mmCIF file of C-alpha atoms and ligand atoms in Angstrom:
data_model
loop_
_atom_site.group_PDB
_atom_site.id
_atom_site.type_symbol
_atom_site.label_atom_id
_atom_site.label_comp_id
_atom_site.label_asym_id
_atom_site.label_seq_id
_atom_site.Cartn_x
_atom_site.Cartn_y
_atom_site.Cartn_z
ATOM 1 C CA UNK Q 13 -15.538 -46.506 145.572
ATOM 2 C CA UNK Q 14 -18.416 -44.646 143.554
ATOM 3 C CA UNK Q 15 -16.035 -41.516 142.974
ATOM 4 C CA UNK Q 16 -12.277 -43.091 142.224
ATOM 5 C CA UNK Q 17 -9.473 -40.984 142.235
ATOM 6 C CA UNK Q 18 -6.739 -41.359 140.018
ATOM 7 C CA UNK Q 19 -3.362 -41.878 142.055
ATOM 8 C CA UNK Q 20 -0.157 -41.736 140.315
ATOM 9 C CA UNK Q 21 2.733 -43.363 142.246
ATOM 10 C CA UNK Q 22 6.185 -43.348 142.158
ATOM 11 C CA UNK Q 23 9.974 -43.689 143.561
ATOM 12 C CA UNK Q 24 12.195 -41.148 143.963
ATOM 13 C CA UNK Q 25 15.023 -43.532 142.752
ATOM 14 C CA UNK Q 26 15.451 -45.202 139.049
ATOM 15 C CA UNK Q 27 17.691 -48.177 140.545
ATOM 16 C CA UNK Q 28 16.700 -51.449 139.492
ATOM 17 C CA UNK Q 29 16.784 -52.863 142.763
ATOM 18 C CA UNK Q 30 16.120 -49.257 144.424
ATOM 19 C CA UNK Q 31 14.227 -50.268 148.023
ATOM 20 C CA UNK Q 32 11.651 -46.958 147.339
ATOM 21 C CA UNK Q 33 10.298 -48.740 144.148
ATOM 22 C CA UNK Q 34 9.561 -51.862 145.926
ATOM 23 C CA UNK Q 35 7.866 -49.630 148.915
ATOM 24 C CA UNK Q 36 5.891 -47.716 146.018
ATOM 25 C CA UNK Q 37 4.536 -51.061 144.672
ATOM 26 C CA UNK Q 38 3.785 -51.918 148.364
ATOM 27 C CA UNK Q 39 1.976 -48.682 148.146
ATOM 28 C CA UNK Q 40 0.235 -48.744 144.858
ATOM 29 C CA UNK Q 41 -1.599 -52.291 145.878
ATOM 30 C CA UNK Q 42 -2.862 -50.393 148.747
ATOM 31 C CA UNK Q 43 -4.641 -47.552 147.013
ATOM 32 C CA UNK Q 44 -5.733 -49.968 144.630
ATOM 33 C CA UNK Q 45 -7.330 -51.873 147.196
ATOM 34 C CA UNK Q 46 -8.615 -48.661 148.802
ATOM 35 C CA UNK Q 47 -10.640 -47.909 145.304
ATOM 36 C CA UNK Q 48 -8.265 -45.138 143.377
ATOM 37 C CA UNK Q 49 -7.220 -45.711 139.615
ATOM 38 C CA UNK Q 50 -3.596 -46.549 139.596
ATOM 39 C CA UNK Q 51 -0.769 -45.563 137.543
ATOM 40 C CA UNK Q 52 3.185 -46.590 138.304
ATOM 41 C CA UNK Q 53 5.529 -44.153 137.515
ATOM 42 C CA UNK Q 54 9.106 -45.920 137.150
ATOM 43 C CA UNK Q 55 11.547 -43.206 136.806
ATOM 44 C CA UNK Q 56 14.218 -45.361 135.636
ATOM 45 C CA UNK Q 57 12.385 -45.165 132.191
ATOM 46 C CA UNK Q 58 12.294 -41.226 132.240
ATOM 47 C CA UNK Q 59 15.754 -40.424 132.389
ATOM 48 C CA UNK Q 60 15.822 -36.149 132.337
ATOM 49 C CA UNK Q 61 18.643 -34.114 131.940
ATOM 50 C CA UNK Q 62 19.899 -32.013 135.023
ATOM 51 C CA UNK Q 63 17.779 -29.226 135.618
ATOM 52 C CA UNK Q 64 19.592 -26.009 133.435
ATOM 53 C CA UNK Q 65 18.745 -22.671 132.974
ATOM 54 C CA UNK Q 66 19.973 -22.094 129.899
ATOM 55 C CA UNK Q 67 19.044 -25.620 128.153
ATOM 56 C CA UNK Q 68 15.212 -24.402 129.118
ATOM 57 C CA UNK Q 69 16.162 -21.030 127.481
ATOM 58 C CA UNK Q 70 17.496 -22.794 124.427
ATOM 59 C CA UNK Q 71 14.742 -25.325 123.853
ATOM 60 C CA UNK Q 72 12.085 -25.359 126.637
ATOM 61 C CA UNK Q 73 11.126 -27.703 128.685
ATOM 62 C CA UNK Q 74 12.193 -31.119 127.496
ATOM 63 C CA UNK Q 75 9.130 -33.600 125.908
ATOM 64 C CA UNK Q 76 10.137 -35.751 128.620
ATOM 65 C CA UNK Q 77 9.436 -33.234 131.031
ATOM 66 C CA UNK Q 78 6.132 -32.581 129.531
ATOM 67 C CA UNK Q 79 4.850 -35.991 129.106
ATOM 68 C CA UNK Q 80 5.435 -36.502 132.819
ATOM 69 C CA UNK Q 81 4.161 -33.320 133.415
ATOM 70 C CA UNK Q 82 0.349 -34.523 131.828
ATOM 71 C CA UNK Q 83 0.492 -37.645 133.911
ATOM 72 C CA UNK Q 84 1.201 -36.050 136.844
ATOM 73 C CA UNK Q 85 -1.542 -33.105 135.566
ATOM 74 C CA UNK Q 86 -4.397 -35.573 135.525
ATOM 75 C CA UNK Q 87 -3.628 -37.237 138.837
ATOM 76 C CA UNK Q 88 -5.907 -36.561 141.378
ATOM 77 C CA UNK Q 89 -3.011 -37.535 143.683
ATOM 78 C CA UNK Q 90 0.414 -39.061 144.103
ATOM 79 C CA UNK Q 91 2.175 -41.593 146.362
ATOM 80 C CA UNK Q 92 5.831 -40.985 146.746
ATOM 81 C CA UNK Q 93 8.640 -43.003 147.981
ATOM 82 C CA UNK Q 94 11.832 -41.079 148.618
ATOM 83 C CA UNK Q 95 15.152 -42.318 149.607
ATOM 84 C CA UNK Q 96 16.886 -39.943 151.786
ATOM 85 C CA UNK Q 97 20.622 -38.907 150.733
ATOM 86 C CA UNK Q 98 22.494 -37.050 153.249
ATOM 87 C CA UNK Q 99 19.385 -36.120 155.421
ATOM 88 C CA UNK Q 100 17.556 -34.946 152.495
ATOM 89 C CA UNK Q 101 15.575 -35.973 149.573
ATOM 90 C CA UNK Q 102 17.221 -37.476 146.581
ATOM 91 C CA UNK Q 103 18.737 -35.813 143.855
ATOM 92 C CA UNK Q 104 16.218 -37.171 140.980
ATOM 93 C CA UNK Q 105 13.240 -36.354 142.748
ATOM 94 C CA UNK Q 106 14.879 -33.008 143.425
ATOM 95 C CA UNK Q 107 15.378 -32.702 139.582
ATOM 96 C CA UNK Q 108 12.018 -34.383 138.797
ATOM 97 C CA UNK Q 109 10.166 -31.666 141.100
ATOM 98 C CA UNK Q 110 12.205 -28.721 139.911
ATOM 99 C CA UNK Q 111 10.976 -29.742 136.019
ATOM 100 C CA UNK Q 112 7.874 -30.082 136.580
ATOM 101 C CA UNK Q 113 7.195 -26.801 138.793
ATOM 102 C CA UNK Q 114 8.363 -25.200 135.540
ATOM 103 C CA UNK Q 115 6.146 -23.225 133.191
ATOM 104 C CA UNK Q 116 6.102 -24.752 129.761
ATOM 105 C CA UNK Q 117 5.372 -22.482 127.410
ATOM 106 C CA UNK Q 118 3.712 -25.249 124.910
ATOM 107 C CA UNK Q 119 1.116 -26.099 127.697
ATOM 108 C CA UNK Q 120 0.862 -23.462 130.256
ATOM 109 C CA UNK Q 121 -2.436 -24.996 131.797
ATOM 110 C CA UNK Q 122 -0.323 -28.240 132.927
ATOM 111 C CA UNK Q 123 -0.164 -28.135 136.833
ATOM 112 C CA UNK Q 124 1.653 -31.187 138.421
ATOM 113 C CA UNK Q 125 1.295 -29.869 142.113
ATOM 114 C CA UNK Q 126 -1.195 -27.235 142.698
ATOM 115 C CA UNK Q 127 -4.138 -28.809 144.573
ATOM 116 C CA UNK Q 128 -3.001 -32.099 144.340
ATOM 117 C CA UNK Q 129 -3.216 -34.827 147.187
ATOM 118 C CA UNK Q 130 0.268 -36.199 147.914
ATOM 119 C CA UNK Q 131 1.155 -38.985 150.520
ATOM 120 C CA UNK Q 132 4.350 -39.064 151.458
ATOM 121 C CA UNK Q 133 6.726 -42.439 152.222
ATOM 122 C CA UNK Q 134 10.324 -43.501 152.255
ATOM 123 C CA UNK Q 135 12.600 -46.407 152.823
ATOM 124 C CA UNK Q 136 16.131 -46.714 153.799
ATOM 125 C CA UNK Q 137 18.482 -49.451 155.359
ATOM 126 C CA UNK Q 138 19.424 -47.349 157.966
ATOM 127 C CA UNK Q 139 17.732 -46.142 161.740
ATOM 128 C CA UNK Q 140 15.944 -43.942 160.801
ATOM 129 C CA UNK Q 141 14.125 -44.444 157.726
ATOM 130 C CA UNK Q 142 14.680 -41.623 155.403
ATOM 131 C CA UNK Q 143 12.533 -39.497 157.927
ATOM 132 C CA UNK Q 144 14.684 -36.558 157.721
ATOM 133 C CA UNK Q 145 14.183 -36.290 153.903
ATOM 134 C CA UNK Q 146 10.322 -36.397 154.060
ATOM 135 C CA UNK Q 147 10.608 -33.276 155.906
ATOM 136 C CA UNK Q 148 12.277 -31.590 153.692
ATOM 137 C CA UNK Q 149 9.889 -33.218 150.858
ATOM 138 C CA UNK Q 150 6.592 -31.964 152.734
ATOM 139 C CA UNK Q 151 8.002 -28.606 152.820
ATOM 140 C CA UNK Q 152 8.830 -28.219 149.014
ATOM 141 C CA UNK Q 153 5.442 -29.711 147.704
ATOM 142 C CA UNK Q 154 3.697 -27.874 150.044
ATOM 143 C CA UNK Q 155 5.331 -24.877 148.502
ATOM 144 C CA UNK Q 156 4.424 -26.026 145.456
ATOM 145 C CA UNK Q 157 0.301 -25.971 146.152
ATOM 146 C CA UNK Q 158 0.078 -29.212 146.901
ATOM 147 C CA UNK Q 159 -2.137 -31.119 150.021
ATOM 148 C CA UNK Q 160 0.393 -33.297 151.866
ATOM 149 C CA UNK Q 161 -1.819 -35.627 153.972
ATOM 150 C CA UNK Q 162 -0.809 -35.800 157.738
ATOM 151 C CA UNK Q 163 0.006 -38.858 157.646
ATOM 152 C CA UNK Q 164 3.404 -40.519 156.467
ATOM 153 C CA UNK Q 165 6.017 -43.189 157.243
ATOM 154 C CA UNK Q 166 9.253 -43.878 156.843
ATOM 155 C CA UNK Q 167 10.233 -47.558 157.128
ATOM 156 C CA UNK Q 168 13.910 -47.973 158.521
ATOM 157 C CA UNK Q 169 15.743 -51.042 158.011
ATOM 158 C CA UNK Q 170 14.081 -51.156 154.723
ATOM 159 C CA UNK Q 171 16.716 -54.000 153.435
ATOM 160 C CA UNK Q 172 15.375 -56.638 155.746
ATOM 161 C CA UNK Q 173 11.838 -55.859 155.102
ATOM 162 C CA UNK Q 174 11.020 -55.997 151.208
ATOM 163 C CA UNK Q 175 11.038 -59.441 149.386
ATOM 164 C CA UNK Q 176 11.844 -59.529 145.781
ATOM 165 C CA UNK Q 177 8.060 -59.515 145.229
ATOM 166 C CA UNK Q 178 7.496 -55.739 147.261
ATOM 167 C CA UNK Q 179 6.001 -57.745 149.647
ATOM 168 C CA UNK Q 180 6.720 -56.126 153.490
ATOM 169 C CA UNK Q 181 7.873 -58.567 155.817
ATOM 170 C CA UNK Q 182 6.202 -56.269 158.857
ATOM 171 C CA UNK Q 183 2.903 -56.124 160.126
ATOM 172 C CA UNK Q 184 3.672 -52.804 161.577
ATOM 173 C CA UNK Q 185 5.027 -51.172 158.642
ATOM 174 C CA UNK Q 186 2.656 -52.738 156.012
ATOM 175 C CA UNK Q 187 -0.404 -51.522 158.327
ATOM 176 C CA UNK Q 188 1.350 -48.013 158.066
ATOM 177 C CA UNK Q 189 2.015 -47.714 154.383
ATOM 178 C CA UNK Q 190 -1.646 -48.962 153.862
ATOM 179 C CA UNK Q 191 -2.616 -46.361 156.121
ATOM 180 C CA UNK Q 192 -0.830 -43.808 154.186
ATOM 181 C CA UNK Q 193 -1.925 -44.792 151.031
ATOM 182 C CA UNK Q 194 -5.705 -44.929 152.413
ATOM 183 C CA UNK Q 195 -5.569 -41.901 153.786
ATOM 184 C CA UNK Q 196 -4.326 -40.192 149.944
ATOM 185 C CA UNK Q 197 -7.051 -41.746 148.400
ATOM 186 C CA UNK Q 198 -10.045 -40.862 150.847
ATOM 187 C CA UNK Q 199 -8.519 -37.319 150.582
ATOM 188 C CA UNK Q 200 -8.090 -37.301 147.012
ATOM 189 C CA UNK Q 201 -11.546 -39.121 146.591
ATOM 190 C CA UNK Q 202 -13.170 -36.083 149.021
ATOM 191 C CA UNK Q 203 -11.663 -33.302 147.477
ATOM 192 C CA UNK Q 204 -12.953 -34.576 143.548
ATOM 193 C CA UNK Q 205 -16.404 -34.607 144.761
ATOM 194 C CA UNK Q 206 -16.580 -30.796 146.290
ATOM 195 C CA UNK Q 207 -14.396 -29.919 143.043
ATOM 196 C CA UNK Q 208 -17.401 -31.184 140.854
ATOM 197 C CA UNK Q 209 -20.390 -28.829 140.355
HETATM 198 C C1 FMN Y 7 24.950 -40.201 148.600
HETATM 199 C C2 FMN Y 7 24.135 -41.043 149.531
HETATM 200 C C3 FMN Y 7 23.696 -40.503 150.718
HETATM 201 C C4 FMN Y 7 22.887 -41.247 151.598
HETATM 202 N N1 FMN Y 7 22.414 -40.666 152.733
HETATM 203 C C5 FMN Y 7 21.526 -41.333 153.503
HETATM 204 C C6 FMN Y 7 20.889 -40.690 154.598
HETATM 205 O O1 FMN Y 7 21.106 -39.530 154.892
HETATM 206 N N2 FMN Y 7 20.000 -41.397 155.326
HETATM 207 C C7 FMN Y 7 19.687 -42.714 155.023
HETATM 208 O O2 FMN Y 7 18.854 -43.298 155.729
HETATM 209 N N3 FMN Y 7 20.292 -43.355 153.993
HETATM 210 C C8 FMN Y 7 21.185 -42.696 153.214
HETATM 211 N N4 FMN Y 7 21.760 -43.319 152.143
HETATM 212 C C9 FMN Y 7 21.460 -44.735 151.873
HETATM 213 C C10 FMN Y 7 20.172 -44.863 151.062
HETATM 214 O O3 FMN Y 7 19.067 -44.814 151.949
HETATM 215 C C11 FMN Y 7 20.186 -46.212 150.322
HETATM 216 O O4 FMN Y 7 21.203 -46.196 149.348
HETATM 217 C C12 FMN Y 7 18.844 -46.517 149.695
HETATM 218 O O5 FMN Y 7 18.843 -47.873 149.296
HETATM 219 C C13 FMN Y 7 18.545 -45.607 148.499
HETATM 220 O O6 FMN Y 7 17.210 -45.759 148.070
HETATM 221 P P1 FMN Y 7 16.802 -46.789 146.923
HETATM 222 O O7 FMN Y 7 17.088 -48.163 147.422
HETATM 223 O O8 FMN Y 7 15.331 -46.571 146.748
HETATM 224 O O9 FMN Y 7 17.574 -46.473 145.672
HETATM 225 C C14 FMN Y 7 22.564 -42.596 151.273
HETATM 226 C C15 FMN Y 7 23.030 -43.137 150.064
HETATM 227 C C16 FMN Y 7 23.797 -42.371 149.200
HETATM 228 C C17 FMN Y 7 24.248 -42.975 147.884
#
């Protein structure tokens, strides 16, 4: 692709054997194979406080925070896997979103969200695949500026479907996720071009 996009992608879960990392790196294949610039994000090496009022009063946002915040800040785009907990996203990409849409007053021009491309995915053992949560997802990044493509999956059953190797063992649900992932990059890839003068 003449004009790559950068795509960041990432899990919403920092468990070693979390199902949403192995669906990301599913994912992340995919958009390299569609042409973006890749970058995994493994939030179990980016462990951030709980999100506090006062400890951002005390001390600002947290260099973690920031660091994460400039990746996500030169992204053209994300991929996101989110496990669903209790019908709703999970509680570290809660946090991680609720950081990042903060102000920081040591580098106020860092926007992780605002006219980014974001494709949205999830994986869960159970029936219905973490669906529930990605609605809940779209809505807050929306909020948030972001360009959720129209396009998502959640793959249910999740358990008997990755191999150790992120490998999925389903022609339906590996044609989707590509599709997904294609779909963030073309979008991403568009919207860099009319962005350039
Ligand atoms: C507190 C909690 C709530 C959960 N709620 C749901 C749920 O609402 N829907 C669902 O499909 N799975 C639910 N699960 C199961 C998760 O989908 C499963 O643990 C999954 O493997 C988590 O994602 P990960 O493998 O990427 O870490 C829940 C798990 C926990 C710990």
């Amino acid at each position: 692709m003449k004009n790559a996009p950068s795509i960041l992608v990432f899990a919403g879960s920092a468990r070693a054997e979390s199902l949403n990392k192995k669906l990301a790196a599913a994912a992340a294949r995919s958009a390299e194979a569609a042409g973006a610039e890749v970058t995994v994000l493994d939030m179990g090496e980016h462990r951030l406080p709980l999100y506090d009022g006062d400890l951002e009063d005390g001390s600002g946002v947290p260099e973690e925070v920031r660091t994460l915040k400039q990746m996500f800040a030169r992204a053209d785009g994300f991929l996101v896997a989110s496990p669903e907990y209790n019908g709703s996203l999970s509680p570290l990409l809660k946090n991680l979103i609720d950081w990042l849409s903060r102000k920081d007053a040591n580098a106020p021009d860092l926007n992780a969200f605002q006219g980014k491309v974001a494709g949205l995915l999830a994986a869960s053992p159970g029936a219905l695949g973490g669906v529930r949560g990605l609605a809940h997802l779209q809505q807050i990044l929306v909020g948030l500026g972001a360009h959720v493509v129209p396009r998502q999956h959640a793959m249910k059953q999740a358990s008997s479907k990755m191999n150790g190797n992120s490998v999925i063992d389903d022609e339906t649900d590996a044609a989707a996720v590509a599709g997904v992932a294609e779909l963030t990059v073309s979008v991403a890839a568009a919207l860099s071009i009319r962005a350039t003068p």
